[in-house]
PDB file of C-alpha atoms in Angstrom:
ATOM      1  CA  UNK A   1     122.292 191.788  -8.183  1.00 50.00           C
ATOM      2  CA  UNK A   2     121.634 189.395  -5.034  1.00 53.00           C
ATOM      3  CA  UNK A   3     121.552 185.701  -5.914  1.00 52.00           C
ATOM      4  CA  UNK A   4     120.732 183.699  -3.392  1.00 52.00           C
ATOM      5  CA  UNK A   5     120.570 179.879  -3.314  1.00 51.00           C
ATOM      6  CA  UNK A   6     118.224 178.486  -0.485  1.00 49.00           C
ATOM      7  CA  UNK A   7     117.667 180.226   3.164  1.00 49.00           C
ATOM      8  CA  UNK A   8     115.698 178.281   5.795  1.00 50.00           C
ATOM      9  CA  UNK A   9     114.005 179.112   9.120  1.00 53.00           C
ATOM     10  CA  UNK A  10     113.751 177.274  12.406  1.00 50.00           C
ATOM     11  CA  UNK A  11     112.309 177.500  15.886  1.00 43.00           C
ATOM     12  CA  UNK A  12     115.308 175.740  17.156  1.00 38.00           C
ATOM     13  CA  UNK A  13     119.087 177.226  17.432  1.00 35.00           C
ATOM     14  CA  UNK A  14     122.050 175.149  16.724  1.00 31.00           C
ATOM     15  CA  UNK A  15     120.515 172.323  14.332  1.00 31.00           C
ATOM     16  CA  UNK A  16     120.980 172.969  11.034  1.00 30.00           C
ATOM     17  CA  UNK A  17     118.027 172.089   8.882  1.00 31.00           C
ATOM     18  CA  UNK A  18     118.426 170.244   5.513  1.00 29.00           C
ATOM     19  CA  UNK A  19     114.759 168.879   3.667  1.00 29.00           C
ATOM     20  CA  UNK A  20     113.436 168.720   0.786  1.00 26.00           C
ATOM     21  CA  UNK A  21     113.022 171.853  -2.335  1.00 27.00           C
ATOM     22  CA  UNK A  22     109.158 171.173  -1.771  1.00 28.00           C
ATOM     23  CA  UNK A  23     108.141 173.563   1.669  1.00 31.00           C
ATOM     24  CA  UNK A  24     109.962 176.518  -0.609  1.00 36.00           C
ATOM     25  CA  UNK A  25     107.979 175.621  -3.417  1.00 32.00           C
ATOM     26  CA  UNK A  26     105.234 175.696  -1.132  1.00 33.00           C
ATOM     27  CA  UNK A  27     106.680 178.588   0.118  1.00 35.00           C
ATOM     28  CA  UNK A  28     107.043 180.543  -3.064  1.00 36.00           C
ATOM     29  CA  UNK A  29     103.524 179.690  -4.399  1.00 33.00           C
ATOM     30  CA  UNK A  30     101.772 180.839  -1.369  1.00 34.00           C
ATOM     31  CA  UNK A  31     103.540 184.066  -0.946  1.00 35.00           C
ATOM     32  CA  UNK A  32     105.763 185.412  -3.534  1.00 36.00           C
ATOM     33  CA  UNK A  33     105.567 188.206  -5.873  1.00 36.00           C
ATOM     34  CA  UNK A  34     108.418 187.088  -7.967  1.00 41.00           C
ATOM     35  CA  UNK A  35     106.700 187.564 -11.328  1.00 37.00           C
ATOM     36  CA  UNK A  36     106.828 185.188 -13.925  1.00 35.00           C
ATOM     37  CA  UNK A  37     109.895 182.589 -12.582  1.00 45.00           C
ATOM     38  CA  UNK A  38     109.639 178.860 -13.173  1.00 53.00           C
ATOM     39  CA  UNK A  39     111.225 176.719 -10.096  1.00 51.00           C
ATOM     40  CA  UNK A  40     110.963 172.928 -11.899  1.00 55.00           C
ATOM     41  CA  UNK A  41     113.576 170.881 -10.358  1.00 59.00           C
ATOM     42  CA  UNK A  42     117.020 171.728  -8.535  1.00 64.00           C
ATOM     43  CA  UNK A  43     119.581 173.689 -10.208  1.00 68.00           C
ATOM     44  CA  UNK A  44     117.194 176.528 -10.453  1.00 73.00           C
ATOM     45  CA  UNK A  45     117.949 180.293  -8.591  1.00 78.00           C
ATOM     46  CA  UNK A  46     115.502 183.583  -7.632  1.00 76.00           C
ATOM     47  CA  UNK A  47     117.208 186.585  -8.540  1.00 76.00           C
ATOM     48  CA  UNK A  48     116.276 190.312  -7.456  1.00 70.00           C
ATOM     49  CA  UNK A  49     116.450 193.867  -9.442  1.00 61.00           C
ATOM     50  CA  UNK A  50     116.630 195.936  -6.365  1.00 55.00           C
ATOM     51  CA  UNK A  51     113.437 197.755  -6.865  1.00 61.00           C
ATOM     52  CA  UNK A  52     110.009 195.279  -7.517  1.00 71.00           C
ATOM     53  CA  UNK A  53     111.346 191.912  -6.893  1.00 75.00           C
ATOM     54  CA  UNK A  54     110.908 190.159  -3.692  1.00 78.00           C
ATOM     55  CA  UNK A  55     108.621 187.118  -1.532  1.00 81.00           C
ATOM     56  CA  UNK A  56     106.605 188.617   0.362  1.00 80.00           C
ATOM     57  CA  UNK A  57     105.211 185.650   3.241  1.00 81.00           C
ATOM     58  CA  UNK A  58     102.460 186.323   6.131  1.00 83.00           C
ATOM     59  CA  UNK A  59     102.883 187.555   9.067  1.00 85.00           C
ATOM     60  CA  UNK A  60     102.277 184.077  10.824  1.00 87.00           C
ATOM     61  CA  UNK A  61     104.931 183.814  13.369  1.00 85.00           C
ATOM     62  CA  UNK A  62     105.833 179.999  12.670  1.00 85.00           C
ATOM     63  CA  UNK A  63     106.401 179.199  15.649  1.00 86.00           C
ATOM     64  CA  UNK A  64     109.360 181.119  16.128  1.00 88.00           C
ATOM     65  CA  UNK A  65     109.506 182.931  19.807  1.00 87.00           C
ATOM     66  CA  UNK A  66     112.853 183.085  21.401  1.00 92.00           C
ATOM     67  CA  UNK A  67     114.782 181.266  19.230  1.00 93.00           C
ATOM     68  CA  UNK A  68     115.802 181.257  15.367  1.00 94.00           C
ATOM     69  CA  UNK A  69     118.083 179.828  12.758  1.00 95.00           C
ATOM     70  CA  UNK A  70     118.052 181.581   9.041  1.00 94.00           C
ATOM     71  CA  UNK A  71     119.905 179.966   5.924  1.00 94.00           C
ATOM     72  CA  UNK A  72     120.577 181.321   2.816  1.00 92.00           C
ATOM     73  CA  UNK A  73     122.733 179.769   0.064  1.00 91.00           C
ATOM     74  CA  UNK A  74     123.308 182.976  -2.127  1.00 91.00           C
ATOM     75  CA  UNK A  75     125.801 184.897  -4.382  1.00 90.00           C
ATOM     76  CA  UNK A  76     126.687 188.766  -5.042  1.00 89.00           C
ATOM     77  CA  UNK A  77     128.807 190.832  -6.147  1.00 91.00           C
ATOM     78  CA  UNK A  78     127.473 193.963  -4.409  1.00 88.00           C
ATOM     79  CA  UNK A  79     128.706 196.444  -1.387  1.00 91.00           C
ATOM     80  CA  UNK A  80     125.274 197.333  -0.801  1.00 88.00           C
ATOM     81  CA  UNK A  81     122.885 197.105   2.542  1.00 87.00           C
ATOM     82  CA  UNK A  82     120.636 193.946   1.224  1.00 86.00           C
ATOM     83  CA  UNK A  83     118.087 192.305   2.915  1.00 85.00           C
ATOM     84  CA  UNK A  84     118.206 188.482   2.893  1.00 90.00           C
ATOM     85  CA  UNK A  85     115.232 187.380   4.831  1.00 90.00           C
ATOM     86  CA  UNK A  86     114.116 189.271   7.334  1.00 89.00           C
ATOM     87  CA  UNK A  87     110.682 189.581   9.586  1.00 89.00           C
ATOM     88  CA  UNK A  88     111.381 192.424  11.329  1.00 87.00           C
ATOM     89  CA  UNK A  89     109.731 196.146  10.765  1.00 78.00           C
ATOM     90  CA  UNK A  90     111.871 199.736  12.739  1.00 72.00           C
ATOM     91  CA  UNK A  91     109.464 200.465  15.153  1.00 64.00           C
ATOM     92  CA  UNK A  92     109.694 201.310  17.986  1.00 60.00           C
ATOM     93  CA  UNK A  93     106.273 200.272  18.385  1.00 77.00           C
ATOM     94  CA  UNK A  94     107.072 196.441  18.433  1.00 83.00           C
ATOM     95  CA  UNK A  95     110.937 195.920  19.214  1.00 89.00           C
ATOM     96  CA  UNK A  96     110.494 192.314  17.394  1.00 91.00           C
ATOM     97  CA  UNK A  97     111.838 190.554  14.652  1.00 92.00           C
ATOM     98  CA  UNK A  98     114.712 189.577  13.010  1.00 94.00           C
ATOM     99  CA  UNK A  99     116.875 189.782   9.909  1.00 93.00           C
ATOM    100  CA  UNK A 100     119.672 188.515   7.695  1.00 96.00           C
ATOM    101  CA  UNK A 101     121.478 190.653   5.649  1.00 94.00           C
ATOM    102  CA  UNK A 102     124.220 191.556   4.042  1.00 94.00           C
ATOM    103  CA  UNK A 103     126.028 195.314   3.917  1.00 94.00           C
ATOM    104  CA  UNK A 104     129.673 196.306   3.063  1.00 96.00           C
ATOM    105  CA  UNK A 105     130.298 192.850   1.473  1.00 96.00           C
ATOM    106  CA  UNK A 106     129.626 191.007   4.559  1.00 97.00           C
ATOM    107  CA  UNK A 107     126.857 189.523   6.595  1.00 97.00           C
ATOM    108  CA  UNK A 108     125.306 189.775   9.684  1.00 98.00           C
ATOM    109  CA  UNK A 109     122.312 188.669  11.325  1.00 97.00           C
ATOM    110  CA  UNK A 110     120.724 191.635  13.942  1.00 96.00           C
ATOM    111  CA  UNK A 111     117.118 192.136  15.299  1.00 94.00           C
ATOM    112  CA  UNK A 112     114.760 193.046  18.378  1.00 91.00           C
ATOM    113  CA  UNK A 113     113.356 190.972  21.377  1.00 92.00           C
ATOM    114  CA  UNK A 114     111.239 193.190  22.683  1.00 90.00           C
ATOM    115  CA  UNK A 115     113.791 194.541  25.690  1.00 91.00           C
ATOM    116  CA  UNK A 116     114.320 197.778  24.162  1.00 88.00           C
ATOM    117  CA  UNK A 117     117.858 197.118  22.714  1.00 91.00           C
ATOM    118  CA  UNK A 118     118.760 196.205  18.604  1.00 92.00           C
ATOM    119  CA  UNK A 119     121.899 193.608  19.162  1.00 95.00           C
ATOM    120  CA  UNK A 120     123.389 192.367  16.470  1.00 97.00           C
ATOM    121  CA  UNK A 121     125.695 189.761  15.280  1.00 98.00           C
ATOM    122  CA  UNK A 122     128.397 192.152  14.610  1.00 98.00           C
ATOM    123  CA  UNK A 123     129.736 191.899  10.424  1.00 98.00           C
ATOM    124  CA  UNK A 124     131.004 188.398   9.241  1.00 98.00           C
ATOM    125  CA  UNK A 125     134.941 188.321   8.863  1.00 98.00           C
ATOM    126  CA  UNK A 126     134.363 186.655   5.342  1.00 97.00           C
ATOM    127  CA  UNK A 127     134.139 189.136   2.754  1.00 97.00           C
ATOM    128  CA  UNK A 128     130.796 187.134   0.563  1.00 96.00           C
ATOM    129  CA  UNK A 129     130.065 189.716  -2.075  1.00 95.00           C
ATOM    130  CA  UNK A 130     132.725 188.040  -4.322  1.00 96.00           C
ATOM    131  CA  UNK A 131     130.921 186.244  -6.594  1.00 93.00           C
ATOM    132  CA  UNK A 132     131.182 183.232  -5.883  1.00 94.00           C
ATOM    133  CA  UNK A 133     128.038 180.889  -3.349  1.00 93.00           C
ATOM    134  CA  UNK A 134     128.570 181.444   0.220  1.00 95.00           C
ATOM    135  CA  UNK A 135     126.139 179.141   2.450  1.00 95.00           C
ATOM    136  CA  UNK A 136     124.548 182.262   5.360  1.00 96.00           C
ATOM    137  CA  UNK A 137     123.406 181.165   9.084  1.00 97.00           C
ATOM    138  CA  UNK A 138     121.902 183.317  11.639  1.00 97.00           C
ATOM    139  CA  UNK A 139     121.390 182.196  14.966  1.00 97.00           C
ATOM    140  CA  UNK A 140     119.275 184.158  17.644  1.00 95.00           C
ATOM    141  CA  UNK A 141     119.051 182.113  20.904  1.00 95.00           C
ATOM    142  CA  UNK A 142     117.487 184.395  23.589  1.00 91.00           C
ATOM    143  CA  UNK A 143     120.070 187.291  23.362  1.00 93.00           C
ATOM    144  CA  UNK A 144     123.110 185.263  21.875  1.00 97.00           C
ATOM    145  CA  UNK A 145     123.150 186.489  18.062  1.00 97.00           C
ATOM    146  CA  UNK A 146     125.394 184.774  15.547  1.00 98.00           C
ATOM    147  CA  UNK A 147     125.945 184.882  12.449  1.00 98.00           C
ATOM    148  CA  UNK A 148     128.359 181.840  10.200  1.00 98.00           C
ATOM    149  CA  UNK A 149     129.771 182.337   6.877  1.00 98.00           C
ATOM    150  CA  UNK A 150     129.569 178.726   5.110  1.00 97.00           C
ATOM    151  CA  UNK A 151     129.743 176.469   8.564  1.00 97.00           C
ATOM    152  CA  UNK A 152     131.958 178.794  10.506  1.00 98.00           C
ATOM    153  CA  UNK A 153     130.818 181.106  13.154  1.00 98.00           C
ATOM    154  CA  UNK A 154     132.576 185.091  11.942  1.00 98.00           C
ATOM    155  CA  UNK A 155     130.904 186.970  14.973  1.00 98.00           C
ATOM    156  CA  UNK A 156     128.867 187.166  17.662  1.00 98.00           C
ATOM    157  CA  UNK A 157     127.065 189.082  20.029  1.00 98.00           C
ATOM    158  CA  UNK A 158     125.658 188.738  23.818  1.00 97.00           C
ATOM    159  CA  UNK A 159     122.995 190.882  25.493  1.00 96.00           C
ATOM    160  CA  UNK A 160     122.132 190.829  28.768  1.00 95.00           C
ATOM    161  CA  UNK A 161     118.725 190.560  28.823  1.00 92.00           C
ATOM    162  CA  UNK A 162     116.096 188.263  31.229  1.00 88.00           C
ATOM    163  CA  UNK A 163     113.591 187.675  28.788  1.00 88.00           C
ATOM    164  CA  UNK A 164     113.164 187.212  24.747  1.00 90.00           C
ATOM    165  CA  UNK A 165     110.323 187.306  22.437  1.00 92.00           C
ATOM    166  CA  UNK A 166     110.456 187.430  18.429  1.00 92.00           C
ATOM    167  CA  UNK A 167     106.741 187.104  17.574  1.00 91.00           C
ATOM    168  CA  UNK A 168     105.797 190.244  15.915  1.00 89.00           C
ATOM    169  CA  UNK A 169     102.913 190.626  13.687  1.00 87.00           C
ATOM    170  CA  UNK A 170     105.377 192.554  10.590  1.00 86.00           C
ATOM    171  CA  UNK A 171     105.067 189.369   7.293  1.00 85.00           C
ATOM    172  CA  UNK A 172     108.268 187.841   6.716  1.00 86.00           C
ATOM    173  CA  UNK A 173     110.182 189.376   3.251  1.00 84.00           C
ATOM    174  CA  UNK A 174     112.695 187.580   1.431  1.00 85.00           C
ATOM    175  CA  UNK A 175     114.841 189.687  -0.607  1.00 81.00           C
ATOM    176  CA  UNK A 176     113.555 193.394   0.096  1.00 75.00           C
ATOM    177  CA  UNK A 177     114.033 196.133   2.483  1.00 64.00           C
ATOM    178  CA  UNK A 178     116.344 197.783   1.102  1.00 42.00           C
ATOM    179  CA  UNK A 179     117.751 197.931  -2.599  1.00 34.00           C
ATOM    180  CA  UNK A 180     118.377 193.827  -2.607  1.00 39.00           C
ATOM    181  CA  UNK A 181     120.071 192.634  -6.352  1.00 46.00           C
ATOM    182  CA  UNK A 182     120.975 189.119  -6.888  1.00 50.00           C
ATOM    183  CA  UNK A 183     120.002 185.647  -6.616  1.00 50.00           C
ATOM    184  CA  UNK A 184     118.721 182.855  -4.440  1.00 51.00           C
ATOM    185  CA  UNK A 185     118.656 179.923  -5.322  1.00 45.00           C
ATOM    186  CA  UNK A 186     117.484 177.006  -2.413  1.00 41.00           C
ATOM    187  CA  UNK A 187     115.461 178.519   0.200  1.00 44.00           C
ATOM    188  CA  UNK A 188     113.956 175.170   3.061  1.00 38.00           C
ATOM    189  CA  UNK A 189     112.609 176.118   6.784  1.00 38.00           C
TER     190      UNK A 189
END
């Protein structure tokens, strides 16, 4: 199980956005395929079972063009490849988008900016498959990709690119791409 406490997306990097849960609940009301989960008040989580529970959002780019910051509070014991949140399709047709993920017990932030190259923060150094809550932040600032765990920069990839375009027609998804197992407690963007 992958337990999510929160996630956020911002079109500006390096700024951690903390807003109320109202925006998250709005996203859930509009775009949730998580079956029959009630989230009144704080202290709740969303649990994803790895097969048929996830949140599917629209293809709206939310003003994200060249930079994005994505945050999530997660809890998992799995070492499987798991998407936390993404707006990316593994397609050579668009080559744009981003995804915050967990693999082998570490976190990363990867994607494409429309220049023909897959870009990555590289894996975090902190293991996050310990069953404890961890705050993950992925940042794309043009052609620099970073992963933070619990507020500490853990890895970064810097690429040579003369432009950056994250816009994609792919929908935003939370807890879905490959097998997802865990919980989400709060999301903000």
